């Protein structure tokens, strides 16, 4: 890469190289760097352009007295790293302070803004770490699958509550589900909960109304979603108003009304705002193009989802669950969904989040998710991150952050065909401080999914902050579970991995071969490798059945253990086969047992007893 372009890329946080999971060094090429710079708003085409932009950036930075972000201890006096002279403080609660000199008074927990001369500084008053949760266990299950094959429809918030109450009676401390962010209800075929339209809004398709139209082992979204939308509209038609609804809309303010306007417009013009008429692609004017009654309808949907989810969490806590719901925060948002339409200033344009090449994806992965621009995030005082976390923690005392590796460095893949991706440095310490602030307020425990090409130092930083990492038995080989670090959550696998019943037999490898994704040679090699891994696992666990695996999990040094319901019920098929869309039934499989009956299932009772014997749950608190 040329000098000026390389220097500008470095100044903007684009890493010059990285080591992939095969041990190879991958350099960031000139064209990739230019694409990522353009994604950040720097329209650079020549060396002279880059040199001029770099000089301007350095001149601006040289004028600063203070850094853009400072992490402080709450309720303790602070000395700034330099004397800024006169300053004003805007506290998060809306109050203000004025002063002079390097000394600040004790500040409460939260995000505050210091202004001094031309400098604007985000002050993050965050606890040093979150408390480690007591040894506990819980169950993860697919929300859509909580209705058995003989019952029409797919799981809703009432099914979720009944399932949670059943598991609470068995002694489980939490019930984990897939992300429930707002999706694309006009597109029945877009089932992935990890490609949301807006992460601070809820999926109204899970509002409990009863009913359903199709039975069978797989959810028929093409039939179910149109029917559910009609049922929701009919329920709204009988809504006469409610003071709580009015208060909810007032509290959520313009953010909710803008989202509702997007939803109303998407019903007329299509799911993706990038396909809308140009005047409607600008939310400033387009919000007035949506009929007021249509906006009210989508506000009502969010209120209904909010109310039912709030009631569910309250019921689970009252029933004795320590954490209640365990919610999942998707790593990103769809580049043409409601979130990027309303708040595109936070997102990089013309790139997608993804993952670098690895043995299973030699060309890397493109996730079609919009990345947060680190410079916009810092300039915006981390508001979108804080608000997204806060929304999750309204309904849960336990949340999982998908791919928390992206809090250290995010892999951006240019939209331009053929250009490899590169890593962009993120403000890790500040982003972790924001997590600590929001979790401390909510009394929540946070789990960071730290799997993949892990940056040096990230796992140590998570542990120091009291953010739990993950330990998956499938990846740990013969490592004794007793040696897993305490600040982790242990599980056998995830929704993207084979179940216990399918793993030893190589069900995931066979599935890829069956749909033509791998050849016979790769199949044979993969099955041979898996057989060796299965033998090692059996030796470590003391047996090959699910009972031995769950007993090994129960012994783990990890504070928390997540038991996958598919493993309890010995289901051989996994929830999602990564890299597939229509050639595998992703996000559709129902459980063979109704969720509300899980607590009485003898297989679940056996797992619960194993966990109690290991000191997990109420008797181990």
XYZ file of C-alpha atoms in Angstrom:
621
model
C 0.000 0.000 0.000
C 1.252 3.503 -0.816
C 2.546 5.741 1.962
C -0.131 8.442 2.285
C -3.023 6.037 1.845
C -1.426 3.619 4.304
C -0.866 6.376 6.853
C -4.422 7.681 6.527
C -5.825 4.162 6.823
C -3.781 3.640 9.978
C -4.952 6.940 11.426
C -8.564 5.872 10.810
C -8.018 2.535 12.563
C -7.760 0.257 9.524
C -5.276 -2.428 10.510
C -2.429 -3.000 8.019
C -2.429 -6.771 8.464
C -3.695 -9.628 10.589
C -2.977 -13.282 11.283
C -5.705 -15.643 10.144
C -6.755 -18.843 11.910
C -4.465 -20.906 9.696
C -1.460 -18.873 10.876
C -1.090 -16.913 7.637
C -0.338 -13.193 7.514
C -2.854 -11.221 5.447
C -1.945 -7.715 4.346
C -4.546 -5.015 3.776
C -4.345 -4.062 0.100
C -4.601 -0.575 -1.341
C -8.039 -1.050 -2.891
C -9.457 -2.612 0.261
C -8.091 0.262 2.346
C -9.615 2.812 -0.052
C -12.979 1.038 0.104
C -12.947 1.079 3.903
C -11.926 4.732 3.969
C -14.840 5.568 1.675
C -17.119 3.610 4.014
C -16.056 6.017 6.763
C -16.860 9.020 4.594
C -13.391 9.739 3.184
C -13.714 9.930 -0.600
C -10.081 9.210 -1.402
C -8.873 8.214 -4.858
C -5.271 9.476 -5.090
C -2.145 9.836 -2.980
C -2.642 13.603 -2.945
C -6.199 13.187 -1.650
C -4.934 10.959 1.123
C -2.071 13.275 2.029
C -4.392 16.286 2.254
C -6.952 14.433 4.352
C -4.232 13.082 6.649
C -2.723 16.539 7.148
C -6.124 17.973 8.036
C -6.774 15.144 10.469
C -3.423 15.570 12.188
C -3.852 19.328 12.446
C -7.258 18.893 14.063
C -5.965 16.327 16.530
C -2.993 18.523 17.434
C -5.375 21.203 18.697
C -6.957 18.886 21.241
C -6.023 19.207 24.885
C -7.959 16.206 26.127
C -8.679 12.752 24.655
C -12.086 12.090 23.133
C -12.998 9.535 25.804
C -12.089 9.105 29.466
C -13.123 6.244 31.747
C -13.708 7.341 35.347
C -14.555 5.767 38.676
C -18.141 6.655 39.660
C -18.679 8.844 42.710
C -14.985 9.643 43.037
C -13.122 12.888 42.243
C -11.175 12.865 38.989
C -8.087 14.697 37.787
C -8.025 15.269 34.048
C -4.814 14.406 32.173
C -4.372 18.103 31.285
C -5.732 21.454 32.430
C -8.415 22.519 29.913
C -9.192 25.813 31.556
C -12.908 26.593 31.764
C -15.233 23.657 31.239
C -18.898 22.700 31.335
C -20.326 19.299 32.153
C -23.566 17.887 30.752
C -24.569 14.982 32.976
C -26.604 12.118 31.608
C -29.565 13.035 33.817
C -29.838 16.403 32.067
C -28.248 18.533 34.773
C -25.126 20.587 34.213
C -22.011 21.802 35.998
C -19.376 24.445 35.329
C -15.813 24.698 36.536
C -12.212 25.420 35.769
C -9.002 23.441 35.940
C -8.120 19.753 35.850
C -10.177 18.646 38.838
C -13.683 17.258 38.381
C -16.166 16.574 41.164
C -17.423 13.022 41.773
C -19.709 11.991 38.937
C -22.518 9.423 39.112
C -22.595 6.223 37.100
C -23.280 7.069 33.475
C -22.177 8.743 30.255
C -21.431 12.441 30.638
C -20.083 15.085 28.267
C -17.292 17.535 29.125
C -16.831 20.593 26.903
C -13.720 22.741 27.188
C -12.773 25.142 24.401
C -12.953 23.172 21.144
C -12.740 19.822 22.929
C -15.691 17.570 23.610
C -14.976 14.545 25.811
C -17.171 11.567 26.662
C -16.767 10.760 30.343
C -17.696 7.161 31.109
C -18.224 6.758 34.848
C -18.203 2.973 34.994
C -17.593 0.361 37.678
C -14.308 -1.494 37.396
C -16.068 -4.829 36.964
C -19.387 -6.593 37.228
C -19.929 -9.118 40.030
C -19.512 -12.773 39.118
C -22.881 -14.551 39.163
C -23.504 -17.454 41.518
C -23.103 -20.942 40.086
C -26.238 -21.617 38.122
C -27.632 -23.270 35.029
C -30.367 -22.706 32.512
C -31.834 -23.894 29.238
C -31.596 -22.400 25.759
C -34.442 -23.033 23.333
C -35.751 -21.692 20.012
C -38.698 -19.375 20.634
C -40.355 -20.273 17.324
C -40.100 -23.980 18.170
C -41.825 -23.977 21.561
C -44.982 -25.388 20.003
C -44.803 -29.101 19.148
C -45.423 -30.428 15.614
C -49.061 -31.254 16.348
C -49.902 -27.693 17.319
C -50.368 -25.031 14.637
C -48.359 -21.839 14.563
C -45.001 -20.949 16.080
C -43.885 -19.945 19.555
C -45.056 -16.634 20.984
C -44.516 -14.700 24.202
C -47.213 -16.682 26.020
C -45.479 -19.918 25.050
C -42.254 -18.344 26.287
C -43.752 -17.526 29.666
C -45.256 -20.982 30.109
C -41.981 -22.618 29.105
C -40.045 -20.484 31.542
C -42.431 -21.247 34.398
C -42.111 -24.957 33.662
C -38.313 -24.738 33.699
C -38.368 -22.634 36.868
C -40.181 -25.470 38.651
C -37.341 -27.753 37.582
C -34.760 -25.410 39.100
C -33.387 -23.670 35.984
C -32.030 -20.190 36.606
C -32.637 -18.826 33.115
C -34.292 -19.472 29.769
C -32.246 -18.383 26.767
C -33.780 -17.643 23.374
C -32.756 -16.353 19.970
C -32.730 -12.594 19.261
C -36.210 -11.085 19.281
C -35.329 -7.872 17.475
C -37.708 -6.404 14.929
C -37.358 -8.181 11.607
C -39.012 -7.898 8.212
C -42.626 -9.035 8.682
C -43.553 -8.349 5.063
C -40.999 -10.961 3.944
C -42.122 -14.370 5.159
C -38.994 -16.074 3.853
C -36.537 -13.985 5.881
C -36.441 -16.101 9.008
C -32.990 -15.449 10.484
C -33.218 -13.667 13.854
C -29.578 -12.610 13.408
C -30.314 -10.275 10.484
C -32.680 -7.809 12.147
C -34.236 -4.632 10.846
C -33.858 -2.818 14.183
C -32.174 -4.091 17.349
C -33.941 -1.690 19.715
C -37.405 -2.769 18.651
C -39.196 -6.070 19.212
C -40.506 -8.653 16.787
C -44.306 -8.263 16.860
C -44.816 -11.658 15.223
C -44.256 -13.190 18.676
C -47.157 -11.276 20.238
C -49.452 -13.870 21.794
C -52.854 -14.080 20.156
C -53.266 -17.847 20.012
C -54.052 -19.657 16.805
C -51.885 -20.680 13.892
C -52.572 -22.302 10.545
C -50.058 -25.086 9.914
C -48.857 -28.131 11.822
C -45.789 -30.268 11.211
C -42.170 -30.554 12.396
C -41.114 -27.340 10.625
C -42.617 -23.880 10.928
C -44.266 -22.888 7.647
C -43.486 -19.175 7.714
C -45.011 -18.616 4.256
C -48.372 -19.641 5.671
C -47.992 -18.499 9.266
C -46.701 -14.945 8.912
C -49.447 -13.583 6.614
C -52.049 -15.181 8.885
C -50.404 -13.695 11.998
C -50.280 -10.247 10.425
C -54.001 -10.424 9.666
C -54.712 -11.534 13.233
C -52.651 -8.664 14.652
C -54.471 -6.153 12.473
C -57.829 -7.557 13.582
C -56.794 -7.304 17.245
C -55.795 -3.681 16.731
C -59.129 -2.831 15.166
C -60.789 -3.601 18.479
C -58.291 -1.523 20.475
C -60.104 1.452 21.974
C -57.092 3.042 23.620
C -55.235 2.717 26.897
C -53.503 5.177 29.213
C -50.528 2.829 29.471
C -50.227 2.814 25.675
C -50.216 6.622 25.637
C -47.534 6.706 28.339
C -45.432 4.166 26.451
C -45.560 6.210 23.236
C -44.692 9.395 25.116
C -41.745 7.767 26.872
C -40.382 6.208 23.665
C -40.775 9.505 21.824
C -39.613 10.234 18.308
C -37.515 7.071 18.099
C -40.634 4.914 18.279
C -42.701 7.101 15.964
C -39.920 7.083 13.376
C -39.655 3.300 13.561
C -43.423 3.028 13.211
C -43.305 5.312 10.172
C -40.675 3.043 8.626
C -42.841 -0.009 9.216
C -45.853 1.679 7.675
C -43.859 2.740 4.611
C -42.345 -0.719 4.220
C -45.845 -2.170 3.913
C -46.417 0.071 0.909
C -43.001 0.242 -0.721
C -41.179 -2.956 0.252
C -38.968 -4.240 3.050
C -35.710 -2.510 2.032
C -35.619 1.270 2.175
C -32.865 1.325 -0.447
C -35.537 0.214 -2.960
C -37.987 2.975 -2.019
C -38.565 6.142 -4.056
C -35.735 8.572 -3.389
C -37.797 11.117 -1.391
C -38.770 8.379 1.057
C -35.190 7.273 1.644
C -34.654 10.401 3.760
C -36.444 9.902 7.074
C -36.593 13.638 7.772
C -39.347 14.111 5.221
C -40.532 10.567 4.702
C -41.923 10.199 8.213
C -44.709 12.587 7.215
C -45.636 10.374 4.266
C -46.846 7.599 6.539
C -50.543 7.811 7.544
C -50.945 8.671 11.251
C -53.233 5.692 11.853
C -50.656 3.347 10.326
C -47.999 4.829 12.619
C -50.279 4.313 15.612
C -50.814 0.687 14.631
C -47.086 -0.062 14.624
C -46.654 1.796 17.902
C -49.381 -0.447 19.305
C -47.535 -3.542 18.109
C -44.404 -2.459 19.959
C -46.413 -1.696 23.071
C -48.057 -5.111 22.998
C -44.719 -6.865 22.564
C -43.166 -4.747 25.314
C -46.010 -5.470 27.715
C -46.027 -9.218 27.119
C -42.261 -9.536 27.366
C -42.204 -7.451 30.556
C -44.906 -9.664 32.056
C -42.958 -12.775 31.071
C -39.765 -11.644 32.755
C -41.623 -10.608 35.904
C -43.365 -13.984 36.055
C -40.112 -15.924 35.718
C -38.378 -13.929 38.435
C -41.403 -14.352 40.715
C -41.272 -18.100 40.055
C -37.738 -18.269 41.425
C -35.517 -17.935 38.371
C -32.379 -16.011 39.308
C -31.956 -14.429 35.888
C -35.204 -15.072 34.058
C -34.859 -14.486 30.350
C -31.431 -14.789 28.727
C -31.591 -12.569 25.646
C -29.290 -12.483 22.649
C -28.040 -9.257 21.036
C -27.305 -9.711 17.337
C -23.887 -8.517 16.177
C -25.308 -6.118 13.613
C -28.333 -4.866 11.740
C -29.476 -5.237 8.142
C -27.954 -2.502 5.940
C -31.365 -1.639 4.467
C -33.573 -2.048 7.531
C -35.319 0.329 9.897
C -32.253 1.022 12.046
C -30.037 2.191 9.205
C -32.908 4.174 7.647
C -33.531 6.176 10.794
C -29.959 6.404 12.112
C -27.589 5.881 9.224
C -25.154 8.426 10.674
C -23.879 5.682 12.989
C -23.109 3.151 10.259
C -20.375 2.656 7.676
C -21.665 2.598 4.107
C -20.686 0.235 1.309
C -19.269 -2.502 3.546
C -20.583 -5.428 5.556
C -19.528 -7.110 8.742
C -18.002 -10.525 8.197
C -15.246 -12.902 9.179
C -11.800 -13.537 7.682
C -10.871 -16.723 5.849
C -10.701 -19.907 7.909
C -10.474 -23.640 7.129
C -14.252 -23.895 6.630
C -14.654 -20.644 4.672
C -11.444 -20.131 2.670
C -12.819 -16.964 1.058
C -14.039 -15.505 4.329
C -17.614 -14.682 5.270
C -19.880 -11.777 4.424
C -22.767 -11.391 6.860
C -24.712 -8.590 5.116
C -24.825 -6.574 8.343
C -24.043 -2.877 8.632
C -20.992 -2.055 10.808
C -20.977 0.719 13.360
C -18.473 3.390 12.352
C -16.081 3.732 15.331
C -15.522 7.442 14.655
C -19.251 8.152 14.558
C -19.721 6.056 17.683
C -17.136 8.082 19.592
C -18.472 11.409 18.286
C -21.974 10.347 19.314
C -20.840 9.562 22.870
C -21.650 5.851 22.361
C -25.378 6.581 22.398
C -26.470 3.848 19.950
C -24.550 1.180 21.870
C -25.868 2.316 25.251
C -29.448 2.532 24.035
C -29.312 -0.882 22.389
C -27.932 -2.514 25.528
C -30.480 -0.735 27.701
C -33.315 -2.016 25.565
C -32.154 -5.618 25.980
C -31.761 -5.211 29.721
C -35.321 -3.946 30.142
C -36.466 -7.523 29.767
C -33.576 -9.609 31.055
C -30.992 -9.998 33.790
C -28.746 -12.019 31.491
C -27.737 -11.065 27.962
C -25.391 -12.486 25.369
C -23.529 -10.205 22.973
C -23.034 -12.044 19.710
C -19.470 -11.877 18.348
C -18.045 -9.591 21.017
C -14.745 -9.891 19.125
C -16.117 -6.955 17.139
C -15.774 -4.741 20.206
C -12.006 -5.017 19.734
C -11.715 -5.127 15.954
C -14.433 -5.532 13.355
C -13.903 -7.263 10.032
C -15.327 -5.135 7.217
C -15.916 -6.618 3.766
C -16.289 -4.126 0.884
C -19.413 -4.366 -1.265
C -17.224 -4.237 -4.371
C -16.920 -7.799 -5.733
C -13.578 -9.489 -5.275
C -12.107 -7.120 -2.702
C -10.932 -8.868 0.471
C -11.932 -7.510 3.824
C -9.792 -5.980 6.541
C -10.002 -5.280 10.246
C -11.000 -1.925 11.731
C -9.992 -1.141 15.302
C -12.858 -0.359 17.651
C -12.722 1.640 20.913
C -12.725 -1.529 22.987
C -12.163 -0.194 26.472
C -14.797 2.513 26.070
C -17.317 0.059 24.631
C -16.737 -2.320 27.524
C -17.204 0.593 29.927
C -20.581 1.305 28.327
C -21.545 -2.339 28.901
C -20.536 -2.024 32.549
C -22.592 1.134 33.010
C -25.764 -0.326 31.538
C -25.367 -3.723 33.213
C -24.696 -2.150 36.624
C -27.866 -0.082 36.291
C -29.955 -3.083 35.322
C -28.347 -5.576 37.697
C -27.571 -7.737 34.685
C -24.901 -10.298 33.875
C -23.336 -10.077 30.410
C -21.861 -12.864 28.296
C -19.619 -12.050 25.355
C -19.459 -14.665 22.599
C -15.678 -14.799 22.196
C -15.297 -17.513 19.558
C -13.340 -17.312 16.327
C -10.215 -15.320 15.474
C -9.775 -13.857 18.964
C -7.696 -10.663 19.269
C -4.832 -10.721 21.742
C -5.866 -9.357 25.110
C -9.623 -9.400 24.570
C -10.420 -12.369 26.786
C -8.302 -10.923 29.574
C -10.111 -7.589 29.265
C -13.496 -9.326 29.415
C -12.499 -11.286 32.510
C -11.196 -8.154 34.231
C -14.493 -6.395 33.498
C -16.579 -9.279 34.814
C -18.035 -9.968 31.365
C -18.323 -13.704 30.923
C -16.710 -15.437 27.974
C -17.820 -18.737 26.433
C -16.446 -22.246 26.611
C -17.950 -24.729 24.170
C -17.259 -28.365 24.894
C -17.148 -29.125 21.160
C -14.104 -26.876 20.852
C -12.391 -27.694 24.124
C -11.278 -31.237 23.243
C -9.939 -33.095 26.233
C -9.667 -30.008 28.424
C -11.255 -30.932 31.761
C -14.353 -28.752 32.245
C -13.278 -28.208 35.850
C -10.489 -26.006 34.485
C -12.790 -23.658 32.568
C -12.365 -20.150 34.029
C -15.082 -19.014 36.427
C -15.982 -15.897 34.403
C -17.393 -17.994 31.555
C -20.588 -19.677 30.442
C -20.114 -23.310 29.463
C -22.224 -25.160 26.904
C -21.864 -28.090 24.557
C -22.553 -26.041 21.423
C -24.662 -23.271 19.945
C -27.438 -22.839 17.384
C -24.750 -22.756 14.658
C -23.212 -26.088 15.677
C -24.373 -29.698 15.660
C -26.379 -31.017 18.572
C -24.875 -33.616 20.868
C -26.895 -36.363 19.171
C -25.666 -35.285 15.738
C -22.109 -34.246 16.544
C -20.349 -37.600 16.997
C -21.952 -38.938 13.835
C -20.925 -35.840 11.857
C -24.514 -34.807 11.078
C -23.396 -31.301 10.128
C -20.678 -32.631 7.812
C -23.116 -35.069 6.213
C -25.657 -32.279 5.766
C -23.141 -30.144 3.878
C -22.281 -33.070 1.647
C -25.945 -33.841 1.001
C -26.585 -30.337 -0.344
C -23.414 -30.278 -2.407
C -21.375 -27.889 -0.292
C -18.473 -30.339 0.168
C -17.161 -33.253 -1.883
C -16.586 -36.889 -1.016
C -12.950 -36.369 -0.015
C -13.804 -33.535 2.375
C -16.670 -35.609 3.750
C -14.406 -38.580 4.474
C -11.723 -36.428 6.078
C -14.279 -34.538 8.161
C -15.935 -37.700 9.445
C -12.593 -39.258 10.340
C -11.569 -36.147 12.253
C -14.915 -36.013 14.024
C -14.616 -39.652 15.074
C -11.292 -38.860 16.736
C -12.822 -35.834 18.475
C -15.755 -37.953 19.660
C -13.440 -40.558 21.171
C -11.509 -37.840 22.999
C -14.758 -36.339 24.270
C -15.979 -39.716 25.498
C -12.736 -40.259 27.410
C -13.007 -36.809 28.984
C -16.716 -37.048 29.865
C -16.649 -40.667 30.978
C -19.261 -41.724 28.459
C -20.736 -40.966 25.059
C -24.365 -40.292 25.965
C -26.045 -36.994 26.782
C -26.109 -37.790 30.503
C -22.310 -38.044 30.619
C -21.954 -34.815 28.662
C -24.335 -32.941 30.949
C -22.554 -34.286 34.028
C -19.268 -32.982 32.638
C -20.886 -29.603 31.976
C -22.243 -29.498 35.512
C -18.694 -29.958 36.869
C -17.353 -27.058 34.828
C -15.473 -24.286 36.562
C -17.683 -21.838 34.674
C -20.102 -19.825 36.764
C -22.961 -20.533 34.364
C -23.934 -23.541 32.287
C -26.353 -23.390 29.362
C -28.074 -26.633 28.456
C -29.455 -26.772 24.923
C -32.962 -28.154 24.836
C -32.105 -30.044 21.643
C -29.498 -31.983 23.631
C -31.929 -32.723 26.437
C -34.435 -34.081 23.917
C -31.686 -35.836 21.926
C -32.555 -34.145 18.645
C -30.008 -34.920 15.895
C -30.635 -31.856 13.686
C -29.073 -28.481 14.447
C -31.015 -25.231 14.400
C -28.958 -23.454 11.740
C -26.379 -24.634 9.216
C -24.158 -21.568 8.631
C -23.668 -20.564 5.024
C -27.029 -21.925 3.881
C -30.346 -20.207 3.253
C -32.932 -22.287 1.405
C -31.132 -25.634 1.170
C -31.408 -26.352 4.912
C -34.429 -25.671 7.186
C -32.733 -22.985 9.272
C -34.688 -21.392 12.144
C -37.760 -23.547 11.450
C -37.507 -26.761 13.431
C -40.048 -27.289 16.209
C -39.366 -29.152 19.435
C -40.966 -32.585 19.744
C -42.281 -31.579 23.177
C -44.290 -28.480 24.026
C -42.179 -25.933 25.857
C -44.615 -25.777 28.765
C -44.132 -29.531 29.309
C -40.331 -29.456 29.454
C -40.187 -29.114 33.227
C -42.034 -32.396 33.621
C -39.989 -34.295 31.044
C -37.890 -37.005 32.762
C -34.899 -36.153 30.576
C -34.946 -32.552 31.785
C -35.497 -33.754 35.346
C -32.350 -35.838 35.043
C -30.325 -32.837 33.873
C -31.755 -30.708 36.683
C -30.734 -33.314 39.248
C -27.221 -33.450 37.827
C -26.931 -29.674 38.085
C -28.178 -29.642 41.673
C -25.685 -32.325 42.658
C -22.921 -30.110 41.243
C -24.026 -27.174 43.380
C -25.787 -25.229 40.661
C -29.065 -23.443 41.178
C -30.826 -22.436 44.389
C -29.164 -25.121 46.528
C -25.759 -23.967 45.290
C -26.406 -20.253 45.740
